[in-house]
JSON list of C-alpha atoms in Angstrom, two decimals:
[
{"chain": "A", "resi": 6, "resn": "ARG", "atom": "CA", "xyz": [0.00, 0.01, 0.01]},
{"chain": "A", "resi": 7, "resn": "SER", "atom": "CA", "xyz": [1.23, 3.45, -0.82]},
{"chain": "A", "resi": 8, "resn": "ASP", "atom": "CA", "xyz": [0.01, 6.96, -0.11]},
{"chain": "A", "resi": 9, "resn": "PHE", "atom": "CA", "xyz": [0.95, 8.20, -3.57]},
{"chain": "A", "resi": 10, "resn": "GLY", "atom": "CA", "xyz": [-2.04, 8.97, -5.80]},
{"chain": "A", "resi": 11, "resn": "SER", "atom": "CA", "xyz": [-0.23, 8.91, -9.18]},
{"chain": "A", "resi": 12, "resn": "TYR", "atom": "CA", "xyz": [2.80, 7.16, -10.62]},
{"chain": "A", "resi": 13, "resn": "LYS", "atom": "CA", "xyz": [4.91, 7.87, -13.71]},
{"chain": "A", "resi": 14, "resn": "ILE", "atom": "CA", "xyz": [5.96, 4.54, -15.35]},
{"chain": "A", "resi": 15, "resn": "LYS", "atom": "CA", "xyz": [9.13, 4.74, -17.39]},
{"chain": "A", "resi": 16, "resn": "LEU", "atom": "CA", "xyz": [9.09, 2.18, -20.21]},
{"chain": "A", "resi": 17, "resn": "ASN", "atom": "CA", "xyz": [11.64, 1.31, -22.96]},
{"chain": "A", "resi": 18, "resn": "ARG", "atom": "CA", "xyz": [11.25, -0.21, -26.37]},
{"chain": "A", "resi": 19, "resn": "GLU", "atom": "CA", "xyz": [10.18, -3.69, -25.75]},
{"chain": "A", "resi": 20, "resn": "GLU", "atom": "CA", "xyz": [7.76, -6.20, -27.21]},
{"chain": "A", "resi": 21, "resn": "LEU", "atom": "CA", "xyz": [4.14, -5.11, -26.78]},
{"chain": "A", "resi": 22, "resn": "ASP", "atom": "CA", "xyz": [3.29, -8.11, -24.62]},
{"chain": "A", "resi": 23, "resn": "GLU", "atom": "CA", "xyz": [6.03, -7.18, -22.13]},
{"chain": "A", "resi": 24, "resn": "LEU", "atom": "CA", "xyz": [4.95, -3.56, -21.93]},
{"chain": "A", "resi": 25, "resn": "ILE", "atom": "CA", "xyz": [1.32, -4.62, -21.27]},
{"chain": "A", "resi": 26, "resn": "ALA", "atom": "CA", "xyz": [2.38, -7.14, -18.66]},
{"chain": "A", "resi": 27, "resn": "LYS", "atom": "CA", "xyz": [4.21, -4.32, -16.82]},
{"chain": "A", "resi": 28, "resn": "MET", "atom": "CA", "xyz": [1.11, -2.11, -17.03]},
{"chain": "A", "resi": 29, "resn": "GLU", "atom": "CA", "xyz": [-1.12, -4.92, -15.75]},
{"chain": "A", "resi": 30, "resn": "LEU", "atom": "CA", "xyz": [1.30, -5.40, -12.82]},
{"chain": "A", "resi": 31, "resn": "ALA", "atom": "CA", "xyz": [1.31, -1.69, -12.05]},
{"chain": "A", "resi": 32, "resn": "ARG", "atom": "CA", "xyz": [-2.48, -1.64, -12.02]},
{"chain": "A", "resi": 33, "resn": "GLU", "atom": "CA", "xyz": [-2.54, -4.72, -9.73]},
{"chain": "A", "resi": 34, "resn": "LEU", "atom": "CA", "xyz": [-0.02, -3.18, -7.30]},
{"chain": "A", "resi": 35, "resn": "VAL", "atom": "CA", "xyz": [-1.65, 0.27, -7.09]},
{"chain": "A", "resi": 36, "resn": "PRO", "atom": "CA", "xyz": [-5.31, -0.14, -7.95]},
{"chain": "A", "resi": 37, "resn": "GLY", "atom": "CA", "xyz": [-7.06, 3.20, -8.29]},
{"chain": "A", "resi": 38, "resn": "ALA", "atom": "CA", "xyz": [-3.85, 5.17, -8.67]},
{"chain": "A", "resi": 39, "resn": "GLN", "atom": "CA", "xyz": [-3.42, 7.50, -11.63]},
{"chain": "A", "resi": 40, "resn": "LEU", "atom": "CA", "xyz": [-0.89, 6.02, -14.09]},
{"chain": "A", "resi": 41, "resn": "ARG", "atom": "CA", "xyz": [1.31, 8.07, -16.47]},
{"chain": "A", "resi": 42, "resn": "VAL", "atom": "CA", "xyz": [3.60, 6.47, -19.05]},
{"chain": "A", "resi": 43, "resn": "ASP", "atom": "CA", "xyz": [6.89, 7.91, -20.34]},
{"chain": "A", "resi": 44, "resn": "PRO", "atom": "CA", "xyz": [8.77, 5.89, -23.02]},
{"chain": "A", "resi": 45, "resn": "ASN", "atom": "CA", "xyz": [11.44, 8.69, -23.26]},
{"chain": "A", "resi": 46, "resn": "GLN", "atom": "CA", "xyz": [11.30, 8.90, -27.09]},
{"chain": "A", "resi": 47, "resn": "SER", "atom": "CA", "xyz": [12.00, 5.18, -27.50]},
{"chain": "A", "resi": 48, "resn": "TRP", "atom": "CA", "xyz": [8.87, 4.22, -29.39]},
{"chain": "A", "resi": 49, "resn": "ASP", "atom": "CA", "xyz": [7.64, 4.76, -32.90]},
{"chain": "A", "resi": 50, "resn": "VAL", "atom": "CA", "xyz": [4.09, 5.63, -34.00]},
{"chain": "A", "resi": 51, "resn": "ARG", "atom": "CA", "xyz": [3.08, 1.95, -34.57]},
{"chain": "A", "resi": 52, "resn": "LEU", "atom": "CA", "xyz": [4.16, 0.83, -31.09]},
{"chain": "A", "resi": 53, "resn": "SER", "atom": "CA", "xyz": [2.60, 3.86, -29.40]},
{"chain": "A", "resi": 54, "resn": "ILE", "atom": "CA", "xyz": [-0.81, 3.24, -31.04]},
{"chain": "A", "resi": 55, "resn": "SER", "atom": "CA", "xyz": [-0.65, -0.48, -30.43]},
{"chain": "A", "resi": 56, "resn": "PHE", "atom": "CA", "xyz": [0.17, 0.12, -26.71]},
{"chain": "A", "resi": 57, "resn": "LEU", "atom": "CA", "xyz": [-2.69, 2.52, -26.25]},
{"chain": "A", "resi": 58, "resn": "GLN", "atom": "CA", "xyz": [-5.15, 0.26, -28.02]},
{"chain": "A", "resi": 59, "resn": "ALA", "atom": "CA", "xyz": [-4.01, -2.72, -25.89]},
{"chain": "A", "resi": 60, "resn": "LEU", "atom": "CA", "xyz": [-4.46, -0.72, -22.74]},
{"chain": "A", "resi": 61, "resn": "GLU", "atom": "CA", "xyz": [-7.91, 0.31, -23.80]},
{"chain": "A", "resi": 62, "resn": "LYS", "atom": "CA", "xyz": [-8.86, -3.28, -24.56]},
{"chain": "A", "resi": 63, "resn": "ARG", "atom": "CA", "xyz": [-7.83, -4.30, -21.06]},
{"chain": "A", "resi": 64, "resn": "GLY", "atom": "CA", "xyz": [-9.54, -1.41, -19.33]},
{"chain": "A", "resi": 65, "resn": "ILE", "atom": "CA", "xyz": [-6.30, 0.09, -18.08]},
{"chain": "A", "resi": 66, "resn": "GLU", "atom": "CA", "xyz": [-6.50, 3.88, -18.06]},
{"chain": "A", "resi": 67, "resn": "ILE", "atom": "CA", "xyz": [-3.60, 6.21, -18.09]},
{"chain": "A", "resi": 68, "resn": "ASP", "atom": "CA", "xyz": [-3.58, 10.02, -17.56]},
{"chain": "A", "resi": 69, "resn": "TYR", "atom": "CA", "xyz": [-1.23, 10.58, -20.42]},
{"chain": "A", "resi": 70, "resn": "LEU", "atom": "CA", "xyz": [1.44, 9.22, -22.67]},
{"chain": "A", "resi": 71, "resn": "GLU", "atom": "CA", "xyz": [4.56, 11.34, -22.42]},
{"chain": "A", "resi": 72, "resn": "GLN", "atom": "CA", "xyz": [7.03, 11.86, -25.28]},
{"chain": "A", "resi": 73, "resn": "PRO", "atom": "CA", "xyz": [6.67, 8.44, -26.96]},
{"chain": "A", "resi": 74, "resn": "CYS", "atom": "CA", "xyz": [8.55, 9.35, -30.12]},
{"chain": "A", "resi": 75, "resn": "ASP", "atom": "CA", "xyz": [11.52, 11.46, -31.22]},
{"chain": "A", "resi": 76, "resn": "ARG", "atom": "CA", "xyz": [11.35, 14.97, -29.90]},
{"chain": "A", "resi": 77, "resn": "ALA", "atom": "CA", "xyz": [11.52, 16.54, -33.41]},
{"chain": "A", "resi": 78, "resn": "ASP", "atom": "CA", "xyz": [8.87, 14.34, -34.99]},
{"chain": "A", "resi": 79, "resn": "PHE", "atom": "CA", "xyz": [5.79, 16.45, -34.45]},
{"chain": "A", "resi": 80, "resn": "SER", "atom": "CA", "xyz": [3.88, 14.56, -37.10]},
{"chain": "A", "resi": 81, "resn": "ALA", "atom": "CA", "xyz": [4.24, 11.44, -34.92]},
{"chain": "A", "resi": 82, "resn": "PHE", "atom": "CA", "xyz": [2.26, 13.13, -32.17]},
{"chain": "A", "resi": 83, "resn": "LYS", "atom": "CA", "xyz": [-0.49, 13.97, -34.74]},
{"chain": "A", "resi": 84, "resn": "LYS", "atom": "CA", "xyz": [-0.68, 10.38, -35.92]},
{"chain": "A", "resi": 85, "resn": "ILE", "atom": "CA", "xyz": [-0.94, 9.01, -32.42]},
{"chain": "A", "resi": 86, "resn": "ARG", "atom": "CA", "xyz": [-3.47, 11.67, -31.42]},
{"chain": "A", "resi": 87, "resn": "ASP", "atom": "CA", "xyz": [-5.60, 10.77, -34.42]},
{"chain": "A", "resi": 88, "resn": "GLU", "atom": "CA", "xyz": [-5.78, 7.16, -33.36]},
{"chain": "A", "resi": 89, "resn": "SER", "atom": "CA", "xyz": [-6.32, 7.51, -29.64]},
{"chain": "A", "resi": 90, "resn": "SER", "atom": "CA", "xyz": [-8.21, 9.49, -27.10]},
{"chain": "A", "resi": 91, "resn": "THR", "atom": "CA", "xyz": [-5.44, 9.32, -24.51]},
{"chain": "A", "resi": 92, "resn": "ALA", "atom": "CA", "xyz": [-3.82, 12.59, -23.76]},
{"chain": "A", "resi": 93, "resn": "LEU", "atom": "CA", "xyz": [-0.28, 13.09, -25.13]},
{"chain": "A", "resi": 94, "resn": "MET", "atom": "CA", "xyz": [2.32, 15.10, -23.32]},
{"chain": "A", "resi": 95, "resn": "ALA", "atom": "CA", "xyz": [5.22, 16.86, -25.06]},
{"chain": "A", "resi": 96, "resn": "ASP", "atom": "CA", "xyz": [8.12, 17.13, -22.85]},
{"chain": "A", "resi": 97, "resn": "GLU", "atom": "CA", "xyz": [11.41, 17.09, -24.79]},
{"chain": "A", "resi": 98, "resn": "SER", "atom": "CA", "xyz": [9.57, 18.47, -27.77]},
{"chain": "A", "resi": 99, "resn": "CYS", "atom": "CA", "xyz": [8.69, 21.78, -26.11]},
{"chain": "A", "resi": 100, "resn": "PHE", "atom": "CA", "xyz": [11.57, 24.00, -25.05]},
{"chain": "A", "resi": 101, "resn": "SER", "atom": "CA", "xyz": [10.37, 27.28, -26.58]},
{"chain": "A", "resi": 102, "resn": "PHE", "atom": "CA", "xyz": [7.34, 29.10, -27.80]},
{"chain": "A", "resi": 103, "resn": "GLU", "atom": "CA", "xyz": [8.47, 28.22, -31.33]},
{"chain": "A", "resi": 104, "resn": "ASP", "atom": "CA", "xyz": [8.28, 24.57, -30.42]},
{"chain": "A", "resi": 105, "resn": "LEU", "atom": "CA", "xyz": [4.88, 25.06, -28.79]},
{"chain": "A", "resi": 106, "resn": "SER", "atom": "CA", "xyz": [3.67, 26.87, -31.93]},
{"chain": "A", "resi": 107, "resn": "LYS", "atom": "CA", "xyz": [4.81, 24.01, -34.17]},
{"chain": "A", "resi": 108, "resn": "LEU", "atom": "CA", "xyz": [3.02, 21.44, -31.95]},
{"chain": "A", "resi": 109, "resn": "ILE", "atom": "CA", "xyz": [-0.12, 23.48, -32.17]},
{"chain": "A", "resi": 110, "resn": "GLU", "atom": "CA", "xyz": [0.11, 24.21, -35.85]},
{"chain": "A", "resi": 111, "resn": "THR", "atom": "CA", "xyz": [0.57, 20.49, -36.72]},
{"chain": "A", "resi": 112, "resn": "ASP", "atom": "CA", "xyz": [-2.47, 19.86, -34.45]},
{"chain": "A", "resi": 113, "resn": "ALA", "atom": "CA", "xyz": [-0.32, 17.37, -32.54]},
{"chain": "A", "resi": 114, "resn": "LEU", "atom": "CA", "xyz": [-1.69, 18.04, -29.09]},
{"chain": "A", "resi": 115, "resn": "ASP", "atom": "CA", "xyz": [-4.92, 19.06, -27.60]},
{"chain": "A", "resi": 116, "resn": "GLN", "atom": "CA", "xyz": [-5.15, 22.83, -27.31]},
{"chain": "A", "resi": 117, "resn": "SER", "atom": "CA", "xyz": [-6.52, 24.81, -24.39]},
{"chain": "A", "resi": 118, "resn": "ASP", "atom": "CA", "xyz": [-7.75, 28.33, -24.30]},
{"chain": "A", "resi": 119, "resn": "ARG", "atom": "CA", "xyz": [-4.87, 29.18, -21.98]},
{"chain": "A", "resi": 120, "resn": "ILE", "atom": "CA", "xyz": [-2.31, 28.12, -24.54]},
{"chain": "A", "resi": 121, "resn": "GLN", "atom": "CA", "xyz": [-4.01, 30.23, -27.17]},
{"chain": "A", "resi": 122, "resn": "GLN", "atom": "CA", "xyz": [-3.96, 33.21, -24.88]},
{"chain": "A", "resi": 123, "resn": "LEU", "atom": "CA", "xyz": [-0.23, 32.86, -24.24]},
{"chain": "A", "resi": 124, "resn": "LEU", "atom": "CA", "xyz": [0.58, 32.48, -27.96]},
{"chain": "A", "resi": 125, "resn": "ALA", "atom": "CA", "xyz": [-1.45, 35.67, -28.76]},
{"chain": "A", "resi": 126, "resn": "GLN", "atom": "CA", "xyz": [0.65, 37.78, -26.43]}
]
């Protein structure tokens, strides 16, 4: 038992079955906790989408998938976003307002009113 309400799970590039087994174990060990997944740019679009679909099939919810693909591949975010309802988080992809603008222009991430206000300034 833990008093933490959320966990970030760092995953590497592995076979999909191994990744899902780790997520099932995490869900079993901390039922009810919020799970966040960070592959640290080690996945491609295909693996990212397959992973999210497999989680959905098993009823394992995550708060977000953080930086699954190469930081410069904004189109990868768009492809993943188009195939999943899971939130995506850009971490290493967003170091400047220029990066943020590119992510928004490519429709790679969900946009909020607050982001739009900041960009308008």
